[in-house]
PDB file of C-alpha atoms in Angstrom:
ATOM      1  CA  UNK A   1       1.087 -26.769   9.089  1.00 76.00           C
ATOM      2  CA  UNK A   2       4.598 -25.703   8.696  1.00 78.00           C
ATOM      3  CA  UNK A   3       5.949 -22.367   8.220  1.00 79.00           C
ATOM      4  CA  UNK A   4       5.668 -22.756   4.564  1.00 81.00           C
ATOM      5  CA  UNK A   5       2.156 -24.350   4.240  1.00 85.00           C
ATOM      6  CA  UNK A   6       0.446 -22.033   6.539  1.00 90.00           C
ATOM      7  CA  UNK A   7       0.438 -19.225   4.134  1.00 90.00           C
ATOM      8  CA  UNK A   8      -2.323 -21.218   2.328  1.00 93.00           C
ATOM      9  CA  UNK A   9      -4.393 -21.555   5.619  1.00 94.00           C
ATOM     10  CA  UNK A  10      -3.818 -17.681   6.142  1.00 94.00           C
ATOM     11  CA  UNK A  11      -5.072 -16.867   2.554  1.00 93.00           C
ATOM     12  CA  UNK A  12      -8.271 -18.892   3.118  1.00 95.00           C
ATOM     13  CA  UNK A  13      -8.743 -17.461   6.617  1.00 96.00           C
ATOM     14  CA  UNK A  14      -8.362 -13.904   5.386  1.00 94.00           C
ATOM     15  CA  UNK A  15     -10.609 -14.334   2.475  1.00 92.00           C
ATOM     16  CA  UNK A  16     -13.197 -15.611   4.906  1.00 94.00           C
ATOM     17  CA  UNK A  17     -12.902 -12.536   7.222  1.00 92.00           C
ATOM     18  CA  UNK A  18     -10.502 -13.693   9.840  1.00 96.00           C
ATOM     19  CA  UNK A  19      -7.743 -11.245   9.017  1.00 95.00           C
ATOM     20  CA  UNK A  20      -7.219 -10.056  12.601  1.00 95.00           C
ATOM     21  CA  UNK A  21      -6.673 -13.755  13.577  1.00 96.00           C
ATOM     22  CA  UNK A  22      -4.015 -14.239  10.926  1.00 95.00           C
ATOM     23  CA  UNK A  23      -2.159 -11.024  11.964  1.00 94.00           C
ATOM     24  CA  UNK A  24      -2.340 -12.234  15.742  1.00 95.00           C
ATOM     25  CA  UNK A  25      -0.861 -15.607  14.674  1.00 93.00           C
ATOM     26  CA  UNK A  26       1.976 -14.313  12.645  1.00 90.00           C
ATOM     27  CA  UNK A  27       3.725 -12.333  15.277  1.00 86.00           C
ATOM     28  CA  UNK A  28       4.493 -14.899  17.860  1.00 88.00           C
ATOM     29  CA  UNK A  29       5.477 -17.544  15.180  1.00 85.00           C
ATOM     30  CA  UNK A  30       7.734 -15.448  12.990  1.00 82.00           C
ATOM     31  CA  UNK A  31       9.295 -13.139  15.619  1.00 81.00           C
ATOM     32  CA  UNK A  32      11.586 -15.798  16.986  1.00 79.00           C
ATOM     33  CA  UNK A  33      12.742 -16.277  13.481  1.00 77.00           C
ATOM     34  CA  UNK A  34      13.515 -12.710  12.971  1.00 75.00           C
ATOM     35  CA  UNK A  35      15.716 -12.743  16.167  1.00 76.00           C
ATOM     36  CA  UNK A  36      17.607 -15.542  14.425  1.00 73.00           C
ATOM     37  CA  UNK A  37      18.100 -13.533  11.237  1.00 73.00           C
ATOM     38  CA  UNK A  38      16.482 -16.271   8.990  1.00 72.00           C
ATOM     39  CA  UNK A  39      13.498 -18.504   8.735  1.00 74.00           C
ATOM     40  CA  UNK A  40      13.256 -22.115   9.693  1.00 72.00           C
ATOM     41  CA  UNK A  41      11.273 -25.029   8.238  1.00 70.00           C
ATOM     42  CA  UNK A  42       9.106 -25.273  11.232  1.00 72.00           C
ATOM     43  CA  UNK A  43       8.037 -22.976  13.815  1.00 72.00           C
ATOM     44  CA  UNK A  44       9.848 -24.790  16.572  1.00 68.00           C
ATOM     45  CA  UNK A  45      13.338 -26.349  16.282  1.00 61.00           C
ATOM     46  CA  UNK A  46      13.602 -30.083  16.783  1.00 56.00           C
ATOM     47  CA  UNK A  47      16.419 -31.518  18.418  1.00 56.00           C
ATOM     48  CA  UNK A  48      16.110 -35.057  17.005  1.00 60.00           C
ATOM     49  CA  UNK A  49      17.056 -33.903  13.509  1.00 60.00           C
ATOM     50  CA  UNK A  50      18.844 -30.900  12.072  1.00 63.00           C
ATOM     51  CA  UNK A  51      16.798 -28.173  10.405  1.00 67.00           C
ATOM     52  CA  UNK A  52      17.639 -25.752   7.704  1.00 66.00           C
ATOM     53  CA  UNK A  53      17.455 -22.013   8.720  1.00 66.00           C
ATOM     54  CA  UNK A  54      17.214 -20.178   5.372  1.00 69.00           C
ATOM     55  CA  UNK A  55      13.866 -20.182   3.546  1.00 71.00           C
ATOM     56  CA  UNK A  56      12.106 -17.806   1.215  1.00 73.00           C
ATOM     57  CA  UNK A  57       9.006 -17.879   3.095  1.00 70.00           C
ATOM     58  CA  UNK A  58      10.285 -15.171   5.443  1.00 70.00           C
ATOM     59  CA  UNK A  59       8.135 -13.071   2.933  1.00 74.00           C
ATOM     60  CA  UNK A  60       4.846 -14.617   3.834  1.00 83.00           C
ATOM     61  CA  UNK A  61       4.000 -12.352   6.591  1.00 86.00           C
ATOM     62  CA  UNK A  62       4.741  -9.287   4.451  1.00 85.00           C
ATOM     63  CA  UNK A  63       2.451 -10.749   1.772  1.00 87.00           C
ATOM     64  CA  UNK A  64      -0.412 -11.207   4.225  1.00 91.00           C
ATOM     65  CA  UNK A  65       0.183  -7.698   5.960  1.00 91.00           C
ATOM     66  CA  UNK A  66      -0.099  -6.101   2.553  1.00 91.00           C
ATOM     67  CA  UNK A  67      -3.381  -7.747   1.649  1.00 93.00           C
ATOM     68  CA  UNK A  68      -4.914  -7.738   5.135  1.00 95.00           C
ATOM     69  CA  UNK A  69      -3.660  -4.545   6.846  1.00 95.00           C
ATOM     70  CA  UNK A  70      -2.896  -2.637   3.611  1.00 96.00           C
ATOM     71  CA  UNK A  71      -6.245  -3.903   2.085  1.00 96.00           C
ATOM     72  CA  UNK A  72      -4.806  -4.332  -1.454  1.00 96.00           C
ATOM     73  CA  UNK A  73      -5.225  -7.379  -3.464  1.00 94.00           C
ATOM     74  CA  UNK A  74      -4.352  -7.732  -7.273  1.00 95.00           C
ATOM     75  CA  UNK A  75      -7.402  -8.679  -9.222  1.00 96.00           C
ATOM     76  CA  UNK A  76      -6.387  -8.141 -12.914  1.00 97.00           C
ATOM     77  CA  UNK A  77      -3.239  -8.782 -14.886  1.00 97.00           C
ATOM     78  CA  UNK A  78      -0.580  -5.979 -14.623  1.00 95.00           C
ATOM     79  CA  UNK A  79      -2.209  -4.716 -11.582  1.00 96.00           C
ATOM     80  CA  UNK A  80      -4.949  -2.724 -13.745  1.00 97.00           C
ATOM     81  CA  UNK A  81      -7.523  -3.595 -11.259  1.00 97.00           C
ATOM     82  CA  UNK A  82      -7.324  -4.181  -7.428  1.00 97.00           C
ATOM     83  CA  UNK A  83      -9.724  -4.601  -4.564  1.00 96.00           C
ATOM     84  CA  UNK A  84      -9.231  -2.464  -1.534  1.00 97.00           C
ATOM     85  CA  UNK A  85     -10.784  -3.749   1.717  1.00 95.00           C
ATOM     86  CA  UNK A  86      -8.315  -2.935   4.620  1.00 96.00           C
ATOM     87  CA  UNK A  87      -8.793  -4.574   8.091  1.00 95.00           C
ATOM     88  CA  UNK A  88      -8.580  -2.142  10.725  1.00 95.00           C
ATOM     89  CA  UNK A  89      -6.544  -4.171  13.139  1.00 93.00           C
ATOM     90  CA  UNK A  90      -4.516  -2.076  15.532  1.00 92.00           C
ATOM     91  CA  UNK A  91      -4.166   1.900  15.335  1.00 96.00           C
ATOM     92  CA  UNK A  92      -2.865   2.318  12.033  1.00 96.00           C
ATOM     93  CA  UNK A  93      -1.824   0.460   8.873  1.00 96.00           C
ATOM     94  CA  UNK A  94      -1.068   0.549   5.120  1.00 97.00           C
ATOM     95  CA  UNK A  95       1.106  -0.457   2.306  1.00 96.00           C
ATOM     96  CA  UNK A  96       3.072   0.618  -0.547  1.00 96.00           C
ATOM     97  CA  UNK A  97       3.143  -1.901  -3.540  1.00 95.00           C
ATOM     98  CA  UNK A  98       5.448  -1.308  -6.461  1.00 96.00           C
ATOM     99  CA  UNK A  99       3.704  -2.353  -9.691  1.00 96.00           C
ATOM    100  CA  UNK A 100       4.280  -2.059 -13.360  1.00 94.00           C
ATOM    101  CA  UNK A 101       1.812   0.822 -13.382  1.00 95.00           C
ATOM    102  CA  UNK A 102       3.480   2.712 -10.408  1.00 97.00           C
ATOM    103  CA  UNK A 103       3.156   2.530  -6.809  1.00 98.00           C
ATOM    104  CA  UNK A 104      -0.141   1.704  -5.136  1.00 98.00           C
ATOM    105  CA  UNK A 105      -0.175   3.283  -1.494  1.00 98.00           C
ATOM    106  CA  UNK A 106      -2.906   2.636   1.126  1.00 98.00           C
ATOM    107  CA  UNK A 107      -2.791   4.171   4.606  1.00 98.00           C
ATOM    108  CA  UNK A 108      -5.237   4.290   7.466  1.00 98.00           C
ATOM    109  CA  UNK A 109      -5.117   5.684  11.106  1.00 98.00           C
ATOM    110  CA  UNK A 110      -7.483   5.760  13.958  1.00 96.00           C
ATOM    111  CA  UNK A 111      -8.492   9.026  15.533  1.00 94.00           C
ATOM    112  CA  UNK A 112     -11.080   8.720  18.380  1.00 92.00           C
ATOM    113  CA  UNK A 113     -14.053   6.907  16.924  1.00 92.00           C
ATOM    114  CA  UNK A 114     -13.011   7.559  13.356  1.00 96.00           C
ATOM    115  CA  UNK A 115     -10.556   6.082  10.953  1.00 97.00           C
ATOM    116  CA  UNK A 116      -8.915   8.212   8.185  1.00 97.00           C
ATOM    117  CA  UNK A 117      -8.428   6.091   5.168  1.00 97.00           C
ATOM    118  CA  UNK A 118      -6.406   6.985   1.898  1.00 97.00           C
ATOM    119  CA  UNK A 119      -5.653   5.038  -1.319  1.00 98.00           C
ATOM    120  CA  UNK A 120      -3.297   6.429  -4.022  1.00 98.00           C
ATOM    121  CA  UNK A 121      -3.438   4.645  -7.432  1.00 98.00           C
ATOM    122  CA  UNK A 122      -1.229   5.278 -10.394  1.00 98.00           C
ATOM    123  CA  UNK A 123      -2.882   6.238 -13.675  1.00 96.00           C
ATOM    124  CA  UNK A 124      -4.795   3.403 -15.406  1.00 95.00           C
ATOM    125  CA  UNK A 125      -5.389   1.407 -12.133  1.00 97.00           C
ATOM    126  CA  UNK A 126      -8.936   1.039 -10.818  1.00 97.00           C
ATOM    127  CA  UNK A 127      -9.898  -0.127  -7.294  1.00 97.00           C
ATOM    128  CA  UNK A 128     -13.065  -2.008  -6.087  1.00 96.00           C
ATOM    129  CA  UNK A 129     -13.562  -0.486  -2.624  1.00 97.00           C
ATOM    130  CA  UNK A 130     -15.143  -2.085   0.256  1.00 94.00           C
ATOM    131  CA  UNK A 131     -15.067   0.078   3.599  1.00 95.00           C
ATOM    132  CA  UNK A 132     -17.561  -0.301   6.362  1.00 92.00           C
ATOM    133  CA  UNK A 133     -20.348   2.185   6.300  1.00 89.00           C
ATOM    134  CA  UNK A 134     -19.162   3.741   3.069  1.00 88.00           C
ATOM    135  CA  UNK A 135     -21.087   3.419  -0.219  1.00 87.00           C
ATOM    136  CA  UNK A 136     -18.224   3.541  -2.759  1.00 80.00           C
ATOM    137  CA  UNK A 137     -17.900   1.143  -5.542  1.00 87.00           C
ATOM    138  CA  UNK A 138     -14.634   2.304  -7.328  1.00 94.00           C
ATOM    139  CA  UNK A 139     -11.715   4.645  -6.921  1.00 95.00           C
ATOM    140  CA  UNK A 140      -9.038   5.892  -9.195  1.00 94.00           C
ATOM    141  CA  UNK A 141      -6.059   8.368  -8.429  1.00 94.00           C
ATOM    142  CA  UNK A 142      -6.155   9.580  -4.974  1.00 96.00           C
ATOM    143  CA  UNK A 143      -9.184   8.929  -2.647  1.00 96.00           C
ATOM    144  CA  UNK A 144      -9.913   9.551   1.075  1.00 96.00           C
ATOM    145  CA  UNK A 145     -12.602   8.348   3.282  1.00 96.00           C
ATOM    146  CA  UNK A 146     -13.577   8.704   6.912  1.00 95.00           C
ATOM    147  CA  UNK A 147     -14.796   5.447   8.646  1.00 94.00           C
ATOM    148  CA  UNK A 148     -16.759   5.103  11.879  1.00 92.00           C
ATOM    149  CA  UNK A 149     -15.537   2.665  14.313  1.00 82.00           C
ATOM    150  CA  UNK A 150     -18.907   2.295  16.019  1.00 75.00           C
TER     151      UNK A 150
END
C-alpha cells in the first residue's frame, strides 16, 4: 500500500498484536522522507511520473507510536475513557497526549528483567489497563507498575 493507505494496515496489525512489526516497518519507510523534510505519495520516488512531496500523512507514524509504544487509545468521547496496553518494544517509551480533559502521559523503561511503567491521567479520565503479568482492570490519576520481562 501507499504511504497514505498503509496506516489502515498498521492499525489492523497493531490491533491483532503485531505492534512491534509495525514499529519496525515505519522507520525504514519514513526515515528517507524525514531526510527530505516532507512526505511523499509513495515510499519510493518514481522517475516515470512526477510526485508530490507534501502530504499530511507524515503524522501517521506519530499516531501509531502513541498507540503502540505509548499504549494509549481513546475509547470514549472527549477522552473520558482510554485503554492502556503499551507494547514494550525497545528500551523505553511513552507518550503525552493533550486532550480536552488535560494531558495523558504514559512512560515505561526497562531496568534489567523489569519494566517500570507509569500512567498519569487527568481528573475524570479512566483507563482500562492491560499489562503482562499484572491483574489491574482500571486506573485513575497517577499509577505505577513493575512488569517482569520473563
